C-alpha cells in the first residue's frame, strides 16, 4: 500500500529569502537559479514529489 | 437423459462458443493469458451448462431446478467482484492507473459476457426444442439451435458493443507551449512544471491532443474524470510512457477547457508520434459509467 503525505507542500526552495517567511515545510535557500534547480530536483526525486515554480524566485515541492 | 442429449450438448457448445468468441486477447492483455483465460473459459462452460438445462427441467416439470438460475446470477455477480478486486489490487502497480470507472466498466463487461453465454445456450436449447417438437430430423434440430443461438449472440454482442471516443468527438493534434512554468496545450493550462529540464523535454518530445466534443452529451462524457483517466491510461499503455515513479512531471493529465468542454492532454512517449496518439485516443472506449444525457433532462428541454 502507498502510504505518504499527499497534496501537501513538502519543501520550499528559494533564492529570495524575502518571499518565504515561515512554513510548516522545510525551506532551503539556494545561492542561485542553477543551484535551486538542482536542490529542487534532488528533493523531488527523494520524496517523489513534483516541482512547481511560483515565479517569485521560489519553487515548491508537492506530493500529489 | 437421451431425450435431451442433442438439446443439451448443442446449447452447451453454443454457449461456450459465445463466451470464447468474446475473449479477446489484445493489447490490454486482459484477461491475462493463460491463467485468467482458463478460469473465464471454465466459468463460460458452467454458465452455458446452466442455460442448457433450464429448458429440459421446465419440460420435465422440475420447476425447482430453475432456481438454479438465481444461483447462477449470484455466481456471475461474484465474477464482477472478482475482476474488480483483481484490477484494484494491481492498480497501484500501474504507472498510469486505469481509474475506478474504467475498472468498473471492465468488471461489468465480464459479468455481462457470462450472461450472454447463459442466454445463448438457453435460446439454442429453445431452437433445438422447436425441432424436437415438430419432429424434424436431428440434424435440422441442431441446425435450428445453432441459428437461434447465433442470432441472439450477434444481437447481444452488437448491443453491448460500446462506442469509442471518435464517435462522440473530433480528435486532433495540439501544440505544447509554456506560459511561464505552466504547461499549456491549445490554450488550456494543464499543470505547473517547475524544473527547466522537464520543460525542455516537453517542448522537444512532448506530443499532445485536443478532443473536441461533437455535442452536449459528449461534453458531459468527456468532463467525467473516470473517462479522462481511462484515456490517459490507454494512451500511456499503448504508446509506452517515458516516465518513472519519481517523475510526476511526465504524468499525462487530461485537462478540460471550462469555456467549451474541450479536453487536452500532453504526453511524453518513448517515440514521439502524434498520429499514433490521435489514433489511440480515437479508439479509446466511452465508459458506460460516464454516459449522461443532460439534454434529455426535463429542465433543459423546457428551457431551451
Short mmCIF file of C-alpha atoms in Angstrom, two decimals:
data_model
loop_
_atom_site.label_atom_id
_atom_site.label_comp_id
_atom_site.label_asym_id
_atom_site.label_seq_id
_atom_site.Cartn_x
_atom_site.Cartn_y
_atom_site.Cartn_z
CA UNK A 1 0.00 0.00 0.00
CA UNK A 2 1.16 3.50 -0.78
CA UNK A 3 1.42 5.47 2.41
CA UNK A 4 2.61 9.04 2.45
CA UNK A 5 1.62 12.63 2.71
CA UNK A 6 -0.05 13.83 -0.46
CA UNK A 7 -1.49 17.13 -1.51
CA UNK A 8 0.92 18.91 0.76
CA UNK A 9 3.86 21.20 0.25
CA UNK A 10 6.83 19.06 1.21
CA UNK A 11 9.56 21.66 0.85
CA UNK A 12 10.24 25.16 -0.39
CA UNK A 13 13.38 26.00 -2.32
CA UNK A 14 14.06 29.67 -2.84
CA UNK A 15 16.73 32.12 -3.87
CA UNK A 16 14.90 35.06 -2.35
CA UNK A 17 14.67 34.91 1.43
CA UNK A 18 12.02 37.62 1.46
CA UNK A 19 9.34 35.61 -0.28
CA UNK A 20 9.12 32.90 2.36
CA UNK A 21 8.73 33.83 6.00
CA UNK A 22 7.67 30.75 7.86
CA UNK A 23 6.45 27.44 6.71
CA UNK A 24 5.36 24.08 8.01
CA UNK A 25 7.58 22.64 5.33
CA UNK A 26 11.35 22.98 5.42
CA UNK A 27 12.78 25.92 3.48
CA UNK A 28 16.01 25.55 1.53
CA UNK A 29 17.89 28.62 0.42
CA UNK A 30 19.78 28.30 -2.82
CA UNK A 31 22.57 30.62 -3.88
CA UNK A 32 21.49 30.91 -7.49
CA UNK A 33 18.94 29.62 -10.02
CA UNK A 34 21.14 26.75 -11.05
CA UNK A 35 21.50 25.52 -7.51
CA UNK A 36 17.79 25.96 -6.94
CA UNK A 37 17.04 23.67 -9.90
CA UNK A 38 19.44 21.08 -8.59
CA UNK A 39 18.21 21.14 -4.98
CA UNK A 40 14.59 21.03 -6.10
CA UNK A 41 15.33 18.09 -8.36
CA UNK A 42 17.11 16.21 -5.59
CA UNK A 43 14.31 16.77 -3.10
CA UNK A 44 11.68 15.84 -5.68
CA UNK A 45 13.49 12.63 -6.57
CA UNK A 46 13.83 11.62 -2.94
CA UNK A 47 10.26 12.40 -1.98
CA UNK A 48 8.67 11.51 -5.32
CA UNK A 49 7.20 14.97 -5.25
CA UNK A 50 6.68 17.37 -8.10
CA UNK A 51 8.41 20.71 -8.50
CA UNK A 52 6.26 23.78 -9.13
CA UNK A 53 7.51 27.23 -9.99
CA UNK A 54 5.88 30.17 -8.20
CA UNK A 55 7.69 32.69 -10.39
CA UNK A 56 8.78 34.78 -7.41
CA UNK A 57 12.09 33.05 -7.02
CA UNK A 58 10.67 30.14 -5.07
CA UNK A 59 9.96 26.55 -6.01
CA UNK A 60 7.62 24.38 -4.02
CA UNK A 61 7.73 20.62 -3.98
CA UNK A 62 4.35 19.00 -3.68
CA UNK A 63 3.43 15.36 -3.45
CA UNK A 64 0.29 14.74 -5.45
CA UNK B 1 -31.39 -38.26 -20.48
CA UNK B 2 -31.07 -39.48 -24.06
CA UNK B 3 -34.14 -37.49 -24.92
CA UNK B 4 -32.34 -34.24 -24.25
CA UNK B 5 -28.85 -35.21 -25.32
CA UNK B 6 -28.91 -33.26 -28.60
CA UNK B 7 -30.56 -30.32 -26.90
CA UNK B 8 -28.13 -30.05 -24.00
CA UNK B 9 -24.96 -30.75 -25.99
CA UNK B 10 -25.86 -28.28 -28.76
CA UNK B 11 -26.72 -25.47 -26.40
CA UNK B 12 -23.74 -26.17 -24.17
CA UNK B 13 -21.40 -25.88 -27.14
CA UNK B 14 -23.17 -22.77 -28.44
CA UNK B 15 -22.96 -21.04 -25.06
CA UNK B 16 -19.30 -21.90 -24.55
CA UNK B 17 -18.52 -20.79 -28.08
CA UNK B 18 -20.24 -17.47 -27.42
CA UNK B 19 -18.03 -16.95 -24.34
CA UNK B 20 -14.85 -17.93 -26.18
CA UNK B 21 -15.63 -15.57 -29.06
CA UNK B 22 -15.91 -12.73 -26.57
CA UNK B 23 -12.50 -13.41 -25.09
CA UNK B 24 -10.16 -11.21 -27.00
CA UNK B 25 -6.54 -11.16 -26.01
CA UNK B 26 -5.34 -7.86 -27.36
CA UNK B 27 -3.00 -5.07 -26.33
CA UNK B 28 -4.71 -4.77 -22.99
CA UNK B 29 -3.66 -8.31 -22.10
CA UNK B 30 -6.79 -8.62 -20.11
CA UNK B 31 -7.93 -11.27 -19.20
CA UNK B 32 -4.34 -12.20 -18.66
CA UNK B 33 -3.23 -15.19 -20.64
CA UNK B 34 -3.26 -18.11 -19.88
CA UNK B 35 -4.50 -18.40 -16.29
CA UNK B 36 -7.33 -15.90 -16.20
CA UNK B 37 -8.21 -17.08 -19.70
CA UNK B 38 -8.72 -20.62 -18.47
CA UNK B 39 -10.79 -19.58 -15.47
CA UNK B 40 -13.10 -17.49 -17.65
CA UNK B 41 -13.36 -20.32 -20.16
CA UNK B 42 -14.42 -22.68 -17.37
CA UNK B 43 -16.93 -20.18 -15.99
CA UNK B 44 -18.28 -19.87 -19.53
CA UNK B 45 -18.86 -23.63 -19.67
CA UNK B 46 -20.65 -23.53 -16.32
CA UNK B 47 -22.80 -20.62 -17.49
CA UNK B 48 -23.79 -22.40 -20.69
CA UNK B 49 -24.49 -25.61 -18.81
CA UNK B 50 -26.94 -23.73 -16.60
CA UNK B 51 -28.60 -22.23 -19.66
CA UNK B 52 -28.72 -25.59 -21.39
CA UNK B 53 -30.52 -27.47 -18.64
CA UNK B 54 -33.08 -24.77 -17.87
CA UNK B 55 -35.49 -25.74 -20.64
CA UNK B 56 -35.37 -29.54 -20.10
CA UNK B 57 -36.11 -29.03 -16.41
CA UNK B 58 -39.17 -26.94 -17.23
CA UNK B 59 -40.34 -29.56 -19.72
CA UNK B 60 -39.91 -32.25 -17.10
CA UNK B 61 -41.91 -30.08 -14.70
CA UNK B 62 -38.91 -29.80 -12.38
CA UNK B 63 -39.63 -26.18 -11.64
CA UNK B 64 -37.37 -26.06 -8.64
CA UNK B 65 -34.43 -26.62 -10.95
CA UNK B 66 -35.00 -23.14 -12.40
CA UNK B 67 -33.99 -21.62 -9.07
CA UNK B 68 -30.51 -22.69 -10.07
CA UNK B 69 -30.61 -19.74 -12.44
CA UNK B 70 -30.81 -17.45 -9.44
CA UNK B 71 -27.73 -19.16 -8.14
CA UNK B 72 -26.10 -18.50 -11.49
CA UNK B 73 -26.88 -14.80 -11.28
CA UNK B 74 -25.26 -14.71 -7.85
CA UNK B 75 -22.26 -16.56 -9.22
CA UNK B 76 -21.76 -14.03 -12.00
CA UNK B 77 -22.06 -11.10 -9.68
CA UNK B 78 -19.11 -12.70 -7.98
CA UNK B 79 -17.31 -12.70 -11.32
CA UNK B 80 -17.74 -8.96 -11.39
CA UNK B 81 -16.43 -8.67 -7.83
CA UNK B 82 -13.50 -10.91 -8.63
CA UNK B 83 -12.50 -8.83 -11.64
CA UNK B 84 -12.94 -5.59 -9.77
CA UNK B 85 -10.83 -6.77 -6.86
CA UNK B 86 -8.07 -8.14 -9.01
CA UNK B 87 -7.87 -4.94 -11.07
CA UNK B 88 -7.99 -2.83 -7.91
CA UNK B 89 -5.13 -4.85 -6.50
CA UNK B 90 -2.88 -4.32 -9.48
CA UNK B 91 -3.89 -0.67 -9.82
CA UNK B 92 -1.02 0.52 -7.61
CA UNK B 93 1.46 -1.23 -9.88
CA UNK B 94 0.40 0.79 -12.93
CA UNK B 95 2.44 3.85 -13.84
CA UNK B 96 -0.72 5.45 -15.15
CA UNK B 97 -3.68 3.96 -13.26
CA UNK B 98 -6.80 2.77 -15.04
CA UNK B 99 -9.08 4.59 -12.64
CA UNK B 100 -12.05 3.14 -10.80
CA UNK B 101 -14.57 3.98 -13.52
CA UNK B 102 -12.64 2.02 -16.14
CA UNK B 103 -12.22 -0.92 -13.76
CA UNK B 104 -15.94 -0.90 -13.06
CA UNK B 105 -16.62 -0.97 -16.79
CA UNK B 106 -14.30 -3.91 -17.36
CA UNK B 107 -15.81 -5.81 -14.43
CA UNK B 108 -19.32 -5.17 -15.73
CA UNK B 109 -18.32 -6.40 -19.17
CA UNK B 110 -17.09 -9.68 -17.70
CA UNK B 111 -20.36 -10.20 -15.85
CA UNK B 112 -22.38 -9.37 -18.95
CA UNK B 113 -20.39 -11.81 -21.07
CA UNK B 114 -21.35 -14.65 -18.78
CA UNK B 115 -24.99 -13.66 -19.16
CA UNK B 116 -24.54 -13.73 -22.92
CA UNK B 117 -23.19 -17.28 -22.61
CA UNK B 118 -26.13 -18.37 -20.48
CA UNK B 119 -28.71 -16.69 -22.74
CA UNK B 120 -27.11 -18.03 -25.91
CA UNK B 121 -27.29 -21.59 -24.62
CA UNK B 122 -30.86 -21.06 -23.39
CA UNK B 123 -32.05 -19.74 -26.75
CA UNK B 124 -30.16 -22.50 -28.58
CA UNK B 125 -31.95 -25.07 -26.46
CA UNK B 126 -35.27 -23.45 -27.37
CA UNK B 127 -34.26 -23.71 -31.03
CA UNK B 128 -33.45 -27.39 -30.70
CA UNK B 129 -36.67 -27.95 -28.79
CA UNK B 130 -38.67 -26.48 -31.66
CA UNK B 131 -37.04 -29.06 -33.91
CA UNK B 132 -37.88 -31.81 -31.45
CA UNK B 133 -41.44 -30.58 -31.11
CA UNK B 134 -42.09 -30.57 -34.86
CA UNK B 135 -40.24 -33.91 -35.16
CA UNK B 136 -37.57 -32.67 -37.56
CA UNK B 137 -34.52 -34.74 -38.39
CA UNK B 138 -31.87 -34.46 -35.65
CA UNK B 139 -29.51 -32.56 -37.93
CA UNK B 140 -32.21 -29.97 -38.56
CA UNK B 141 -32.81 -29.78 -34.81
CA UNK B 142 -29.18 -28.95 -34.19
CA UNK B 143 -29.19 -26.50 -37.07
CA UNK B 144 -32.21 -24.70 -35.62
CA UNK B 145 -30.43 -24.44 -32.27
CA UNK B 146 -27.31 -23.05 -33.92
CA UNK B 147 -29.31 -20.48 -35.88
CA UNK B 148 -31.24 -19.34 -32.79
CA UNK B 149 -28.08 -19.12 -30.71
CA UNK B 150 -26.06 -17.30 -33.35
CA UNK B 151 -28.82 -14.77 -33.93
CA UNK B 152 -29.04 -13.99 -30.21
CA UNK B 153 -25.28 -13.82 -29.84
CA UNK B 154 -24.95 -11.41 -32.74
CA UNK B 155 -27.79 -9.24 -31.47
CA UNK B 156 -26.46 -9.10 -27.91
CA UNK B 157 -22.83 -8.55 -28.78
CA UNK B 158 -23.89 -5.80 -31.15
CA UNK B 159 -25.92 -4.22 -28.38
CA UNK B 160 -23.03 -4.41 -25.94
CA UNK B 161 -20.52 -3.03 -28.39
CA UNK B 162 -19.51 0.22 -26.78
CA UNK B 163 -18.72 3.41 -28.58
CA UNK B 164 -15.30 4.90 -29.00
CA UNK B 165 -14.16 8.48 -28.46
CA UNK B 166 -14.14 9.07 -32.22
CA UNK B 167 -17.91 8.55 -32.25
CA UNK B 168 -18.51 11.40 -29.85
CA UNK B 169 -15.65 13.80 -30.52
CA UNK B 170 -13.11 15.07 -33.00
CA UNK B 171 -9.53 14.37 -32.02
CA UNK B 172 -6.69 16.42 -33.40
CA UNK B 173 -3.06 17.06 -32.65
CA UNK B 174 -2.32 20.10 -30.50
CA UNK B 175 0.70 22.21 -29.75
CA UNK B 176 2.52 22.34 -26.43
CA UNK B 177 3.59 25.76 -25.20
CA UNK B 178 4.71 27.17 -21.88
CA UNK B 179 3.17 30.17 -20.20
CA UNK B 180 5.88 30.77 -17.63
CA UNK B 181 6.02 27.45 -15.79
CA UNK B 182 2.52 26.49 -16.92
CA UNK B 183 2.36 23.72 -19.46
CA UNK B 184 -0.31 24.87 -21.89
CA UNK B 185 -1.97 22.81 -24.59
CA UNK B 186 -4.17 24.59 -27.13
CA UNK B 187 -4.57 27.50 -24.72
CA UNK B 188 -5.57 25.36 -21.72
CA UNK B 189 -3.19 25.43 -18.75
CA UNK B 190 -2.52 21.84 -17.74
CA UNK B 191 0.00 21.91 -14.92
CA UNK B 192 2.84 23.79 -13.34
CA UNK B 193 6.18 22.31 -14.36
CA UNK B 194 8.89 23.79 -12.17
CA UNK B 195 12.03 22.11 -13.44
CA UNK B 196 13.54 23.67 -16.54
CA UNK B 197 14.85 20.31 -17.75
CA UNK B 198 11.36 18.85 -17.67
CA UNK B 199 10.03 21.82 -19.64
CA UNK B 200 12.72 21.25 -22.24
CA UNK B 201 11.78 17.61 -22.59
CA UNK B 202 8.13 18.59 -23.03
CA UNK B 203 9.00 21.10 -25.74
CA UNK B 204 11.34 18.71 -27.52
CA UNK B 205 9.49 15.43 -27.45
CA UNK B 206 6.07 16.07 -25.97
CA UNK B 207 3.01 15.26 -28.03
CA UNK B 208 -0.48 16.50 -27.34
CA UNK B 209 -4.05 16.09 -28.47
CA UNK B 210 -7.18 18.15 -28.27
CA UNK B 211 -10.50 16.33 -28.00
CA UNK B 212 -13.39 18.42 -29.27
CA UNK B 213 -16.82 17.07 -28.29
CA UNK B 214 -19.38 16.86 -31.08
CA UNK B 215 -22.47 17.55 -28.98
CA UNK B 216 -23.63 18.44 -25.44
CA UNK B 217 -23.73 14.75 -24.48
CA UNK B 218 -20.10 14.38 -25.42
CA UNK B 219 -19.21 17.43 -23.34
CA UNK B 220 -20.52 15.75 -20.17
CA UNK B 221 -18.95 12.40 -21.05
CA UNK B 222 -15.55 14.00 -21.52
CA UNK B 223 -15.95 16.01 -18.33
CA UNK B 224 -16.10 12.75 -16.36
CA UNK B 225 -12.86 12.21 -14.51
CA UNK B 226 -13.02 8.45 -14.89
CA UNK B 227 -13.42 8.82 -18.64
CA UNK B 228 -10.38 11.07 -18.85
CA UNK B 229 -8.36 8.72 -16.65
CA UNK B 230 -9.15 5.83 -18.97
CA UNK B 231 -7.97 7.85 -21.98
CA UNK B 232 -4.73 8.64 -20.14
CA UNK B 233 -4.25 5.00 -19.26
CA UNK B 234 -4.95 3.81 -22.80
CA UNK B 235 -2.60 6.32 -24.34
CA UNK B 236 0.18 5.59 -21.86
CA UNK B 237 -0.01 1.80 -22.12
CA UNK B 238 -0.24 1.65 -25.88
CA UNK B 239 2.37 4.21 -26.76
CA UNK B 240 4.79 3.45 -23.95
CA UNK B 241 5.20 6.25 -21.49
CA UNK B 242 8.53 7.88 -20.79
CA UNK B 243 8.22 8.18 -17.06
CA UNK B 244 9.17 6.52 -13.84
CA UNK B 245 7.62 6.61 -10.41
CA UNK B 246 9.78 9.52 -9.27
CA UNK B 247 8.99 11.66 -12.29
CA UNK B 248 5.49 13.01 -11.70
CA UNK B 249 6.24 15.80 -14.20
CA UNK B 250 5.54 13.42 -17.06
CA UNK B 251 2.25 12.04 -15.82
CA UNK B 252 -0.30 12.52 -18.59
CA UNK B 253 -3.13 14.71 -17.38
CA UNK B 254 -6.23 15.36 -19.43
CA UNK B 255 -7.48 18.83 -18.59
CA UNK B 256 -10.72 20.40 -19.58
CA UNK B 257 -11.29 23.78 -21.10
CA UNK B 258 -14.12 25.15 -18.95
CA UNK B 259 -15.19 27.51 -21.73
CA UNK B 260 -16.21 24.89 -24.28
CA UNK B 261 -15.63 21.46 -22.76
CA UNK B 262 -12.67 20.58 -24.97
CA UNK B 263 -10.22 18.20 -23.34
CA UNK B 264 -6.49 18.46 -23.87
CA UNK B 265 -3.77 16.02 -22.92
CA UNK B 266 0.00 16.15 -23.22
CA UNK B 267 2.15 13.06 -23.12
CA UNK B 268 5.77 12.08 -23.43
CA UNK B 269 6.16 8.74 -25.08
CA UNK B 270 9.15 6.60 -25.94
CA UNK B 271 8.76 7.55 -29.57
CA UNK B 272 7.11 10.87 -30.36
CA UNK B 273 4.39 10.05 -32.81
CA UNK B 274 1.45 12.41 -32.74
CA UNK B 275 -0.54 10.46 -35.35
CA UNK B 276 -0.47 7.33 -33.20
CA UNK B 277 -1.58 9.32 -30.17
CA UNK B 278 -4.53 10.74 -32.08
CA UNK B 279 -5.41 7.23 -33.27
CA UNK B 280 -5.18 5.73 -29.76
CA UNK B 281 -7.37 8.45 -28.26
CA UNK B 282 -9.92 7.98 -31.05
CA UNK B 283 -10.14 4.27 -30.28
CA UNK B 284 -10.43 4.70 -26.51
CA UNK B 285 -13.73 3.34 -25.25
CA UNK B 286 -16.51 5.58 -24.00
CA UNK B 287 -17.18 4.36 -20.48
CA UNK B 288 -20.65 3.21 -19.61
CA UNK B 289 -20.43 4.93 -16.24
CA UNK B 290 -19.53 8.24 -17.87
CA UNK B 291 -22.59 8.33 -20.11
CA UNK B 292 -25.06 11.11 -19.37
CA UNK B 293 -27.84 12.60 -21.36
CA UNK B 294 -28.21 16.11 -20.00
CA UNK B 295 -30.13 17.42 -22.99
CA UNK B 296 -32.94 14.93 -22.37
CA UNK B 297 -33.49 16.24 -18.87
CA UNK B 298 -36.79 17.93 -18.18
CA UNK B 299 -35.27 21.27 -17.25
CA UNK B 300 -33.00 21.63 -20.27
CA UNK B 301 -35.71 20.52 -22.68
CA UNK B 302 -38.24 23.03 -21.44
CA UNK B 303 -35.99 25.98 -21.05
CA UNK B 304 -34.06 25.55 -24.27
#
